[in-house]
Coordinates of C-alpha atoms in Angstrom, one line a residue:
X6 CA 0.1 0.2 0.0
X7 CA 0.9 3.6 0.0
X8 CA 0.7 3.7 3.8
X9 CA 4.2 3.8 5.6
X10 CA 5.7 0.2 6.5
X11 CA 4.8 0.4 9.8
X12 CA 1.2 0.9 9.6
X13 CA 1.3 -2.1 6.8
X14 CA 3.4 -4.0 9.6
X15 CA 0.5 -3.7 11.7
X16 CA -2.7 -4.3 9.2
X17 CA -0.4 -7.1 8.7
X18 CA 0.2 -7.9 12.6
X19 CA -3.6 -7.6 13.8
X20 CA -5.6 -8.5 10.7
X21 CA -4.1 -11.2 8.1
X22 CA -2.1 -13.2 10.7
X23 CA -4.3 -14.2 13.1
X24 CA -6.8 -15.4 10.0
X25 CA -3.9 -17.7 8.8
X26 CA -2.4 -18.6 11.9
X27 CA -5.7 -20.7 12.7
X28 CA -5.5 -22.1 9.6
X29 CA -5.2 -26.4 10.2
X30 CA -1.0 -27.4 9.0
X31 CA 0.2 -23.9 9.7
X32 CA 3.4 -24.1 11.0
X33 CA 4.6 -20.5 11.4
X34 CA 3.7 -17.1 10.1
X35 CA 6.5 -14.9 9.9
X36 CA 5.9 -10.4 9.2
X37 CA 9.3 -9.1 7.9
X38 CA 9.8 -5.8 5.8
X39 CA 8.8 -3.2 8.1
X40 CA 11.2 -0.2 9.1
X41 CA 12.0 -0.5 13.1
X42 CA 10.3 2.4 15.2
X43 CA 12.2 3.7 18.4
X44 CA 11.7 6.1 21.2
X45 CA 13.2 9.8 20.5
X46 CA 13.7 11.5 23.8
X47 CA 14.7 14.8 23.1
X48 CA 16.0 17.1 26.1
X49 CA 16.9 21.3 26.7
X50 CA 20.5 20.9 27.8
X51 CA 20.1 24.4 29.2
X52 CA 17.5 23.1 31.5
X53 CA 19.6 20.2 32.7
X54 CA 22.6 22.4 33.2
X55 CA 20.4 24.3 35.7
X56 CA 19.6 21.4 37.6
X57 CA 23.0 20.3 37.4
X58 CA 22.5 17.0 35.2
X59 CA 24.4 15.7 32.3
X60 CA 22.9 13.7 29.3
X61 CA 24.9 10.2 30.5
X62 CA 22.6 10.8 34.3
X63 CA 19.3 10.3 31.5
X64 CA 20.9 7.4 29.5
X65 CA 22.0 5.6 33.1
X66 CA 18.4 6.4 34.6
X67 CA 16.8 4.7 31.5
X68 CA 18.9 1.4 31.6
X69 CA 18.0 1.1 35.3
X70 CA 15.2 1.6 34.8
X71 CA 14.7 -1.2 31.8
X72 CA 17.3 -3.3 34.4
X73 CA 17.7 -7.5 33.9
X74 CA 20.5 -8.5 36.2
X75 CA 21.2 -12.0 37.6
X76 CA 21.8 -11.0 41.0
X77 CA 23.2 -15.1 42.0
X78 CA 22.1 -18.5 43.3
X79 CA 22.2 -20.7 45.7
X80 CA 22.3 -24.5 46.2
X81 CA 21.0 -27.0 48.6
X82 CA 21.2 -30.6 48.5
X83 CA 17.9 -32.7 50.4
X84 CA 18.9 -35.7 52.1
X85 CA 18.5 -38.4 49.5
X86 CA 17.4 -36.4 47.2
X87 CA 18.5 -34.5 44.2
X88 CA 20.6 -31.3 44.6
X89 CA 18.3 -28.0 44.2
X90 CA 19.1 -24.7 43.0
X91 CA 17.4 -21.6 43.5
X92 CA 18.3 -18.0 41.1
X93 CA 17.4 -14.2 42.1
X94 CA 17.0 -12.1 39.1
X95 CA 16.8 -8.1 39.8
X96 CA 14.2 -7.2 37.2
X97 CA 13.1 -3.9 36.0
X98 CA 10.0 -3.0 34.5
X99 CA 11.1 -3.5 30.8
X100 CA 7.4 -5.4 29.7
X101 CA 7.1 -2.7 26.9
X102 CA 3.9 -0.9 28.8
X103 CA 5.6 1.5 30.8
X104 CA 5.4 5.4 31.3
X105 CA 8.1 7.4 30.8
X106 CA 7.1 9.9 33.0
X107 CA 7.8 6.8 36.0
X108 CA 11.8 7.2 35.5
X109 CA 13.3 9.1 38.1
X110 CA 15.9 11.2 36.6
X111 CA 17.7 12.9 39.7
X112 CA 16.8 14.4 43.1
X113 CA 16.9 18.3 43.4
X114 CA 15.4 20.4 46.1
X115 CA 13.9 17.4 48.0
X116 CA 12.3 16.1 44.5
X117 CA 12.7 13.6 42.4
X118 CA 12.7 14.9 39.4
X119 CA 11.3 12.7 36.2
X120 CA 12.6 11.8 32.5
X121 CA 9.5 14.1 31.2
X122 CA 10.3 16.9 33.3
X123 CA 13.4 17.5 31.4
X124 CA 13.0 15.6 28.4
X125 CA 10.2 15.0 25.7
X126 CA 9.5 11.8 24.1
X127 CA 7.9 10.1 21.6
X128 CA 7.7 7.3 18.8
X129 CA 9.0 7.4 15.6
X130 CA 10.1 5.1 12.7
X131 CA 13.6 4.8 12.6
X132 CA 15.5 6.2 9.7
X133 CA 15.3 3.5 7.0
X134 CA 18.4 1.0 6.5
X135 CA 16.9 -0.4 2.8
X136 CA 13.7 -0.1 0.8
X137 CA 11.3 -2.7 -0.7
X138 CA 8.6 -2.3 -3.3
X139 CA 6.4 -4.2 -5.5
X140 CA 4.9 -1.9 -8.4
X141 CA 6.1 1.2 -6.7
X142 CA 3.8 0.6 -3.4
X143 CA 5.5 -0.4 0.0
X144 CA 5.4 -3.7 0.7
X145 CA 5.7 -6.3 4.0
X146 CA 6.3 -9.5 3.4
X147 CA 4.3 -12.2 5.5
X148 CA 5.8 -15.7 4.8
X149 CA 4.2 -19.2 5.7
X150 CA 5.6 -22.4 6.7
X151 CA 3.3 -25.9 6.6
X152 CA 4.4 -28.0 9.4
X153 CA 5.6 -31.2 9.0
X154 CA 3.7 -34.6 7.8
X155 CA 1.0 -32.2 6.2
X156 CA -0.2 -32.3 2.3
X157 CA 1.4 -28.5 1.5
X158 CA -0.6 -28.4 -1.4
X159 CA -3.9 -28.5 0.7
X160 CA -2.5 -26.1 3.1
X161 CA -1.6 -23.4 0.6
X162 CA -5.1 -24.0 -1.2
X163 CA -6.5 -23.2 2.2
X164 CA -4.3 -19.9 2.8
X165 CA -5.2 -18.5 -0.3
X166 CA -9.1 -18.7 0.6
X167 CA -8.1 -17.2 3.5
X168 CA -6.6 -14.6 1.5
X169 CA -9.3 -14.0 -0.9
X170 CA -11.7 -13.6 1.6
X171 CA -9.3 -10.8 3.5
X172 CA -9.0 -8.9 0.2
X173 CA -12.6 -7.6 0.0
X174 CA -12.0 -6.4 4.0
X175 CA -8.9 -4.4 3.4
X176 CA -8.4 -1.0 3.2
X177 CA -8.6 0.9 0.2
X178 CA -5.3 1.1 -1.7
X179 CA -4.4 -1.9 -0.4
X180 CA -3.4 -5.3 -1.7
X181 CA -2.0 -8.8 -1.4
X182 CA -0.6 -10.5 -4.3
X183 CA 1.5 -13.9 -4.2
X184 CA 5.3 -13.3 -5.0
X185 CA 6.1 -16.6 -4.2
X186 CA 4.4 -20.3 -4.2
X187 CA 6.8 -23.5 -3.9
X188 CA 3.3 -24.9 -4.2
X189 CA 3.0 -24.4 -7.8
X190 CA 6.3 -26.0 -8.2
X191 CA 4.9 -29.2 -6.7
X192 CA 2.0 -29.5 -8.7
X193 CA 3.6 -29.2 -11.9
X194 CA 6.1 -31.9 -11.2
X195 CA 3.6 -34.4 -9.5
X196 CA 1.2 -33.6 -12.8
X197 CA 4.6 -34.4 -15.2
X198 CA 5.3 -37.6 -12.8
X199 CA 1.5 -38.6 -13.1
X200 CA 1.4 -38.3 -16.4
X201 CA 5.2 -39.9 -17.2
X202 CA 3.8 -43.2 -14.8
X203 CA 0.6 -43.4 -16.8
X204 CA 2.5 -43.0 -19.8
X205 CA 5.5 -45.7 -19.0
X206 CA 2.4 -48.5 -17.6
X207 CA 0.4 -48.1 -21.2
X208 CA 3.8 -48.0 -23.3
X209 CA 5.0 -51.0 -21.0
X210 CA 1.6 -52.9 -21.9
X211 CA 1.0 -51.9 -25.5
X212 CA 5.0 -53.5 -25.9
X213 CA 3.7 -56.6 -24.5
X214 CA 1.0 -57.0 -26.3
X215 CA 3.0 -56.5 -29.4
X216 CA 5.5 -59.1 -28.8
X217 CA 2.7 -62.0 -27.4
X218 CA -0.4 -60.9 -29.4
X219 CA -2.7 -62.7 -26.8
X220 CA -4.9 -60.6 -24.6
X221 CA -5.3 -63.0 -22.3
X222 CA -1.4 -62.8 -21.7
X223 CA -1.9 -58.8 -21.7
X224 CA -4.5 -59.2 -18.5
X225 CA -2.1 -61.8 -16.7
X226 CA 0.3 -59.2 -16.8
X227 CA -2.4 -56.2 -16.4
X228 CA -3.7 -58.1 -13.5
X229 CA -0.5 -58.8 -11.8
X230 CA 1.0 -55.2 -12.0
X231 CA -2.5 -53.6 -10.1
X232 CA -1.6 -56.3 -7.5
X233 CA 1.8 -55.0 -7.1
X234 CA 1.0 -51.6 -6.9
X235 CA -1.8 -52.3 -4.1
X236 CA 0.3 -54.2 -2.4
X237 CA 2.9 -51.9 -2.4
X238 CA 0.9 -49.2 -0.9
X239 CA -0.3 -51.0 1.9
X240 CA 3.8 -51.6 2.8
X241 CA 3.9 -47.7 2.3
X242 CA 1.8 -47.0 4.9
X243 CA 3.0 -49.5 7.4
X244 CA 6.5 -48.2 7.0
X245 CA 5.1 -44.4 6.9
X246 CA 6.7 -43.4 3.9
X247 CA 5.8 -40.3 2.4
X248 CA 4.5 -39.8 -1.4
X249 CA 6.6 -37.1 -2.9
X250 CA 8.2 -35.9 -6.3
X251 CA 11.2 -38.7 -5.5
X252 CA 9.3 -41.4 -4.3
X253 CA 6.6 -40.9 -7.5
X254 CA 9.3 -40.9 -9.5
X255 CA 10.8 -44.6 -7.6
X256 CA 7.2 -45.8 -8.5
X257 CA 7.2 -44.6 -12.4
X258 CA 11.2 -46.4 -12.5
X259 CA 10.2 -49.6 -11.0
X260 CA 7.4 -50.4 -13.1
X261 CA 9.9 -52.0 -15.8
X262 CA 11.4 -54.2 -13.2
X263 CA 8.1 -55.5 -11.5
X264 CA 6.7 -56.1 -15.4
X265 CA 10.0 -58.0 -16.1
X266 CA 9.7 -60.5 -13.5
X267 CA 6.1 -60.8 -14.2
X268 CA 6.8 -61.9 -17.7
X269 CA 10.3 -64.1 -17.0
X270 CA 7.8 -65.9 -14.1
X271 CA 4.7 -66.1 -16.7
X272 CA 7.0 -67.4 -19.8
X273 CA 8.7 -70.1 -17.4
X274 CA 5.6 -71.7 -16.2
X275 CA 3.7 -71.6 -19.8
X276 CA 7.1 -73.5 -21.5
X277 CA 8.5 -75.2 -18.8
X278 CA 5.7 -75.8 -16.0
X279 CA 7.7 -75.1 -13.2
X280 CA 8.9 -72.4 -11.0
X281 CA 12.3 -73.1 -10.7
X282 CA 13.2 -69.6 -12.4
X283 CA 12.0 -67.8 -9.4
X284 CA 15.9 -68.9 -7.6
X285 CA 17.2 -66.3 -10.5
X286 CA 14.6 -64.0 -9.7
X287 CA 15.1 -63.6 -6.4
X288 CA 19.2 -63.5 -7.2
X289 CA 18.5 -60.4 -9.6
X290 CA 16.1 -58.8 -7.1
X291 CA 18.2 -58.8 -4.4
X292 CA 21.1 -57.4 -6.7
X293 CA 19.5 -54.6 -7.3
X294 CA 18.4 -54.2 -3.9
X295 CA 21.9 -54.4 -2.5
X296 CA 22.7 -51.8 -4.9
X297 CA 20.0 -49.3 -3.4
X298 CA 20.7 -50.1 0.3
X299 CA 24.2 -47.9 -0.4
X300 CA 21.4 -45.1 -0.4
X301 CA 21.3 -45.5 3.4
X302 CA 25.1 -45.3 4.2
X303 CA 25.4 -41.9 2.4
X304 CA 25.8 -38.7 4.5
X305 CA 22.6 -36.9 5.9
X306 CA 21.8 -34.5 3.3
X307 CA 21.9 -37.0 0.4
X308 CA 19.7 -39.5 2.4
X309 CA 17.2 -37.2 2.9
X310 CA 16.8 -36.4 -0.4
X311 CA 17.2 -40.2 -1.9
X312 CA 15.8 -42.4 1.2
X313 CA 12.4 -42.8 0.2
X314 CA 13.3 -42.9 -3.4
X315 CA 15.4 -46.1 -2.5
X316 CA 12.7 -47.2 -0.1
X317 CA 9.8 -47.4 -2.7
X318 CA 11.7 -49.0 -5.5
X319 CA 13.2 -51.9 -2.9
X320 CA 9.3 -52.3 -1.2
X321 CA 8.2 -52.5 -5.2
X322 CA 10.9 -55.3 -6.2
X323 CA 10.0 -57.4 -3.0
X324 CA 6.4 -57.4 -3.8
X325 CA 7.3 -58.0 -7.3
X326 CA 9.0 -61.1 -6.4
X327 CA 6.7 -62.0 -4.2
X328 CA 3.7 -61.9 -6.7
X329 CA 5.5 -63.6 -9.3
X330 CA 6.3 -66.8 -7.2
X331 CA 3.1 -67.2 -5.4
X332 CA 0.5 -64.7 -7.1
X333 CA 1.2 -65.3 -10.9
X334 CA 0.9 -69.4 -10.6
X335 CA -2.4 -69.0 -9.1
X336 CA -3.4 -66.7 -11.7
X337 CA -2.5 -69.1 -14.7
X338 CA -4.6 -72.1 -13.8
X339 CA -7.5 -69.2 -13.7
X340 CA -6.7 -67.6 -17.1
X341 CA -5.6 -70.7 -19.2
X342 CA -3.2 -69.4 -21.8
X343 CA -3.5 -71.6 -25.2
X344 CA -0.1 -73.3 -25.9
X345 CA 2.6 -72.0 -28.1
X346 CA 3.4 -74.3 -30.8
X347 CA 2.1 -73.0 -34.2
X348 CA 3.0 -71.5 -37.2
X349 CA 3.6 -68.4 -36.1
X350 CA 6.0 -69.5 -33.6
X351 CA 7.4 -71.5 -35.8
X352 CA 8.3 -68.3 -38.4
X353 CA 9.0 -66.4 -35.4
X354 CA 11.8 -68.5 -33.8
X355 CA 13.2 -68.9 -37.7
X356 CA 13.5 -65.0 -37.8
X357 CA 15.6 -65.1 -34.3
X358 CA 17.4 -67.7 -35.6
X359 CA 18.8 -66.1 -38.9
X360 CA 18.9 -62.7 -36.4
X361 CA 21.5 -64.6 -34.1
X362 CA 23.7 -66.1 -37.2
X363 CA 24.0 -62.5 -38.2
X364 CA 24.8 -61.4 -34.7
X365 CA 27.4 -63.9 -34.5
X366 CA 29.2 -62.8 -38.0
X367 CA 29.5 -59.4 -36.6
X368 CA 31.0 -60.5 -33.6
X369 CA 33.7 -62.1 -35.5
X370 CA 34.3 -59.4 -37.9
X371 CA 34.4 -56.8 -34.9
X372 CA 37.1 -59.2 -33.6
X373 CA 39.4 -60.0 -36.6
X374 CA 39.3 -56.0 -37.1
X375 CA 39.2 -55.1 -33.4
X376 CA 42.2 -52.6 -34.1
X377 CA 40.3 -50.3 -36.3
X378 CA 37.2 -49.9 -33.9
X379 CA 39.4 -49.6 -30.8
X380 CA 40.8 -46.5 -32.7
X381 CA 37.5 -45.3 -34.5
X382 CA 35.9 -45.8 -30.6
X383 CA 38.7 -43.4 -29.3
X384 CA 38.4 -40.9 -32.1
X385 CA 34.5 -40.6 -31.4
X386 CA 34.7 -40.1 -27.8
X387 CA 37.8 -37.9 -28.9
X388 CA 41.8 -37.2 -27.7
X389 CA 41.8 -33.6 -25.5
X390 CA 44.4 -31.9 -28.1
X391 CA 42.7 -29.1 -27.7
X392 CA 43.6 -28.4 -23.8
X393 CA 47.4 -28.1 -25.4
X394 CA 48.4 -24.4 -25.2
X395 CA 49.4 -22.1 -28.2
X396 CA 52.8 -21.9 -26.5
X397 CA 54.7 -22.8 -23.5
X398 CA 55.4 -18.9 -21.5
X399 CA 58.7 -17.6 -20.1
X400 CA 59.7 -17.8 -16.8
X401 CA 56.3 -15.7 -15.2
X402 CA 58.6 -13.0 -12.8
X403 CA 60.9 -13.2 -15.7
X404 CA 64.1 -14.2 -14.1
X405 CA 65.5 -16.8 -16.3
X406 CA 66.7 -15.6 -19.3
X407 CA 66.0 -17.4 -22.8
X408 CA 68.7 -20.0 -23.3
X409 CA 67.7 -21.1 -19.5
X410 CA 64.8 -22.3 -20.2
X411 CA 63.9 -26.0 -21.4
X412 CA 64.6 -28.0 -23.7
X413 CA 61.1 -29.0 -23.7
X414 CA 60.2 -25.6 -24.4
X415 CA 62.1 -24.9 -27.4
X416 CA 60.9 -27.6 -28.6
X417 CA 57.3 -27.4 -27.9
X418 CA 57.4 -23.9 -28.9
X419 CA 58.9 -24.6 -32.5
X420 CA 56.5 -27.4 -33.0
X421 CA 53.0 -27.5 -31.5
X422 CA 53.1 -23.5 -30.5
X423 CA 54.7 -22.6 -34.1
X424 CA 52.5 -19.5 -35.2
X425 CA 51.8 -21.7 -38.3
X426 CA 51.0 -24.8 -36.8
X427 CA 48.5 -22.5 -34.5
X428 CA 46.8 -20.4 -36.7
X429 CA 46.3 -23.1 -39.9
X430 CA 46.9 -26.8 -38.6
X431 CA 45.7 -27.1 -34.7
X432 CA 41.7 -25.9 -35.7
X433 CA 41.9 -29.1 -38.1
X434 CA 43.7 -31.4 -35.7
X435 CA 41.4 -30.6 -33.1
X436 CA 38.4 -31.3 -35.2
X437 CA 39.7 -34.5 -36.3
X438 CA 41.1 -35.7 -33.2
X439 CA 38.6 -34.1 -30.4
X440 CA 35.6 -35.5 -31.2
X441 CA 32.5 -35.6 -29.2
X442 CA 35.0 -34.5 -25.8
X443 CA 35.8 -31.4 -27.9
X444 CA 31.9 -30.8 -28.9
X445 CA 31.4 -31.2 -25.2
X446 CA 33.9 -29.0 -23.9
X447 CA 33.2 -26.3 -26.3
X448 CA 29.4 -26.5 -26.1
X449 CA 28.1 -27.6 -22.6
X450 CA 30.4 -27.4 -20.2
X451 CA 31.0 -23.8 -20.9
X452 CA 27.4 -23.2 -21.2
X453 CA 26.0 -21.1 -19.0
X454 CA 22.7 -22.6 -16.7
X455 CA 20.5 -20.1 -14.2
X456 CA 18.6 -21.8 -11.5
X457 CA 16.0 -19.6 -9.5
X458 CA 14.4 -20.2 -6.4
X459 CA 14.3 -23.9 -4.7
X460 CA 12.6 -24.9 -7.5
X461 CA 15.7 -25.2 -10.3
X462 CA 12.8 -24.2 -12.8
X463 CA 13.4 -22.1 -15.9
X464 CA 12.6 -18.1 -14.7
X465 CA 10.2 -16.1 -17.2
X466 CA 11.6 -13.3 -19.3
X467 CA 13.1 -11.0 -16.6
X468 CA 14.9 -7.3 -16.6
X469 CA 17.6 -6.5 -14.1
X470 CA 18.4 -2.9 -13.6
X471 CA 21.2 -2.7 -11.1
X472 CA 22.2 1.0 -9.6
X473 CA 25.1 2.1 -8.4
X474 CA 26.3 5.5 -6.5
X475 CA 28.9 7.4 -9.0
X476 CA 29.3 10.4 -6.7
X477 CA 30.1 10.7 -2.8
X478 CA 27.8 12.0 -0.2
X479 CA 24.7 11.1 -1.3
X480 CA 22.2 8.8 1.1
X481 CA 19.7 6.0 1.0
X482 CA 16.9 8.9 0.2
X483 CA 18.8 10.0 -2.4
X484 CA 18.8 6.6 -3.9
X485 CA 15.1 6.1 -2.7
X486 CA 14.4 8.9 -5.0
X487 CA 16.0 7.9 -8.0
X488 CA 14.5 4.0 -7.9
X489 CA 11.0 5.8 -7.1
X490 CA 11.4 8.0 -11.0
X491 CA 12.3 4.7 -12.1
X492 CA 9.2 2.9 -11.2
X493 CA 6.8 6.0 -12.3
X494 CA 8.1 5.2 -15.2
X495 CA 7.6 1.6 -15.5
X496 CA 4.3 2.0 -14.0
X497 CA 2.9 3.7 -17.5
X498 CA 3.3 0.0 -19.2
X499 CA 0.5 -2.3 -18.7
X500 CA 2.7 -5.2 -20.5
X501 CA 4.4 -5.4 -17.4
X502 CA 3.4 -7.8 -14.9
X503 CA 5.5 -6.9 -11.8
X504 CA 8.5 -4.8 -10.9
X505 CA 10.1 -5.4 -7.6
X506 CA 12.3 -2.6 -6.1
X507 CA 15.5 -3.9 -3.6
X508 CA 17.3 -0.7 -2.3
X509 CA 19.9 -2.4 0.0
X510 CA 22.1 0.4 1.0
X511 CA 22.8 4.2 -0.4
X512 CA 25.2 2.6 -2.9
X513 CA 23.3 -0.2 -4.0
X514 CA 19.7 -0.9 -5.9
X515 CA 18.1 -3.1 -8.0
X516 CA 15.2 -3.1 -9.9
X517 CA 13.7 -6.2 -11.1
X518 CA 11.1 -6.3 -14.2
X519 CA 8.5 -9.3 -15.2
X520 CA 5.9 -9.5 -18.0
X521 CA 2.8 -10.7 -18.6
X522 CA 2.7 -14.3 -19.9
X523 CA 1.4 -12.9 -23.5
X524 CA 4.5 -10.3 -23.7
X525 CA 7.2 -12.8 -22.3
X526 CA 8.2 -13.8 -25.8
X527 CA 7.5 -10.4 -28.0
X528 CA 9.6 -7.4 -28.9
X529 CA 8.7 -5.0 -25.7
X530 CA 10.8 -6.2 -23.5
X531 CA 13.8 -5.2 -25.8
X532 CA 11.7 -1.8 -26.4
X533 CA 11.8 -1.2 -23.0
X534 CA 15.2 -2.1 -22.0
X535 CA 16.3 0.1 -24.2
X536 CA 13.7 3.0 -22.6
X537 CA 15.4 2.1 -18.9
X538 CA 19.3 3.1 -20.3
X539 CA 18.0 5.9 -21.4
X540 CA 16.1 7.3 -18.7
X541 CA 19.2 6.0 -16.7
X542 CA 21.5 7.6 -18.9
X543 CA 19.9 11.2 -17.7
X544 CA 20.7 10.6 -14.2
X545 CA 24.4 11.9 -13.4
X546 CA 24.8 10.6 -9.8
X547 CA 24.4 7.2 -10.3
X548 CA 25.4 4.6 -13.0
X549 CA 23.3 1.3 -14.0
X550 CA 23.7 -2.0 -15.1
X551 CA 20.6 -3.2 -17.7
X552 CA 20.4 -6.9 -18.7
X553 CA 18.2 -10.0 -19.0
X554 CA 17.1 -9.8 -22.6
X555 CA 19.7 -8.6 -25.7
X556 CA 23.1 -7.4 -25.2
X557 CA 23.9 -6.0 -21.8
X558 CA 24.4 -2.7 -20.8
X559 CA 26.2 -0.6 -18.8
X560 CA 27.1 3.3 -18.3
X561 CA 29.2 2.6 -15.1
X562 CA 32.3 4.7 -15.3
X563 CA 35.0 2.6 -13.3
X564 CA 36.8 5.5 -10.8
X565 CA 38.3 5.4 -6.9
X566 CA 36.5 8.5 -6.1
X567 CA 36.7 7.7 -2.3
X568 CA 40.4 7.7 -2.1
X569 CA 40.7 10.8 -5.3
X570 CA 42.8 13.5 -3.6
X571 CA 42.9 17.1 -5.1
X572 CA 45.7 19.8 -5.4
X573 CA 45.7 23.5 -6.4
X574 CA 49.3 25.0 -7.3
X575 CA 49.1 28.3 -7.3
X576 CA 52.3 30.6 -8.4
X577 CA 53.4 34.4 -8.0
X578 CA 55.9 36.9 -7.6
X579 CA 54.8 38.3 -4.4
X580 CA 54.2 35.7 -1.3
X581 CA 52.4 37.9 1.0
X582 CA 49.4 38.4 -1.9
X583 CA 49.7 34.7 -3.1
X584 CA 49.5 33.5 0.4
X585 CA 46.2 35.8 1.0
X586 CA 44.7 34.4 -2.3
X587 CA 45.3 31.0 -0.5
X588 CA 43.7 31.2 2.5
X589 CA 40.6 32.8 0.6

């Protein structure tokens, strides 16, 4: 709102905080961003002198009035009982609701002089040390945190409902907006995980149908998969596992292994009429579980992130093993599969035999020419020849003469450091021998990646304006005036969604601008960047850097103005007259 931060803070403390605090699942509601208030005591020095009181007496009297001091303690031991301790504390009237007029300062002419007899006391806002505004309005932040073992999304939705009701009760000119909401990222990621889970199940079942071409076979796999999931959820509940992003990912990852166990057992019972493959499934499953159990021996930070993922996968694999050993044999007795000895099967086996023969020939060919294939594999990966320097430098301190340099340096600089080689031959050699390692090093490894917030999500189009001090002697109020002028300019553009101003000190400020979604990828952010540059070029006391789209802009002139000294030399033939000019 447009009022002072302290007034907005009071409004948030008395109206908004109590309403949010009663929402079930809310752990804490923190309000911050207001300029603290202070008591200002103004006294008349002449009046104090006439009474024989110094200013230090006033501060001492106030300190004594607000005193809280431990005087000491005593201890005693009861017979056959624990030691008891008693502490004595001298405590002044420091509970906040005290009267300044009750503070005694001195005694003169037989009467006690109180603070309000010699000074005036008033409550006022402290001089701001920083500023924070959204869309040019003073802003107070309310941070709402959910408790443990609660549904964060549900709590957030209930808090938003409360806020919507409070908006209608606010005085005119005030507004509440969500500046950050971690549950939006959670919703998006959970939706993605659910979509991936459904898609992976559908694709796996379609693959089973394409290979088997039997709906009964597909039915057995589907029923087994549903049984796996339902039984696994029972164990999630018993072991008190939370369902979140990582555990959902674990469920998705384990589907492939679950279906694999089911297919192996189904085919073995169908063709071999026994369950002896169960030992092999047990060994394979225990191997995977053993690999995942390493996660429980990692450091605490990694364990917090991955423990639920590992637990979910281990439970799913264990359940799939039990389902394969005990449930599938019973299921096959109920759903009879036709014997697989027909023309289709024979043709398929012939194709497998032909493929196996060609596969064997290719392996023999590779073994015969293995040297060529090994060299080709190395070149595809790449040799780090592009890391070789253009030349080996001389001694960095310049203490060695040319004749004292090593023989290796001379040989290198005449061959791989030769100007002709570096300019004409080296680029070709790098491409021929660098392989994919060179491409990775030049493109991916040296790229810059940005992470915003706690979600690692890519941010929307954003302009950032960093404003710095160019002249000495200006105050934080001057910086605030400069930022307010920029805010007034930005307020005229309807394409802007939000602009946030943070003034850290008299020397540093930052304005961050985001656009409405329909303007994120238009020409407008570039146009606004140019207009901001023109505006900041007209302000002489401050420099600015503008970046976010296009080429970054900065009009900063680097000079150490704080340590600059000035000297004037005056020359003349009359020393006395010259000295007078200097004094003037």
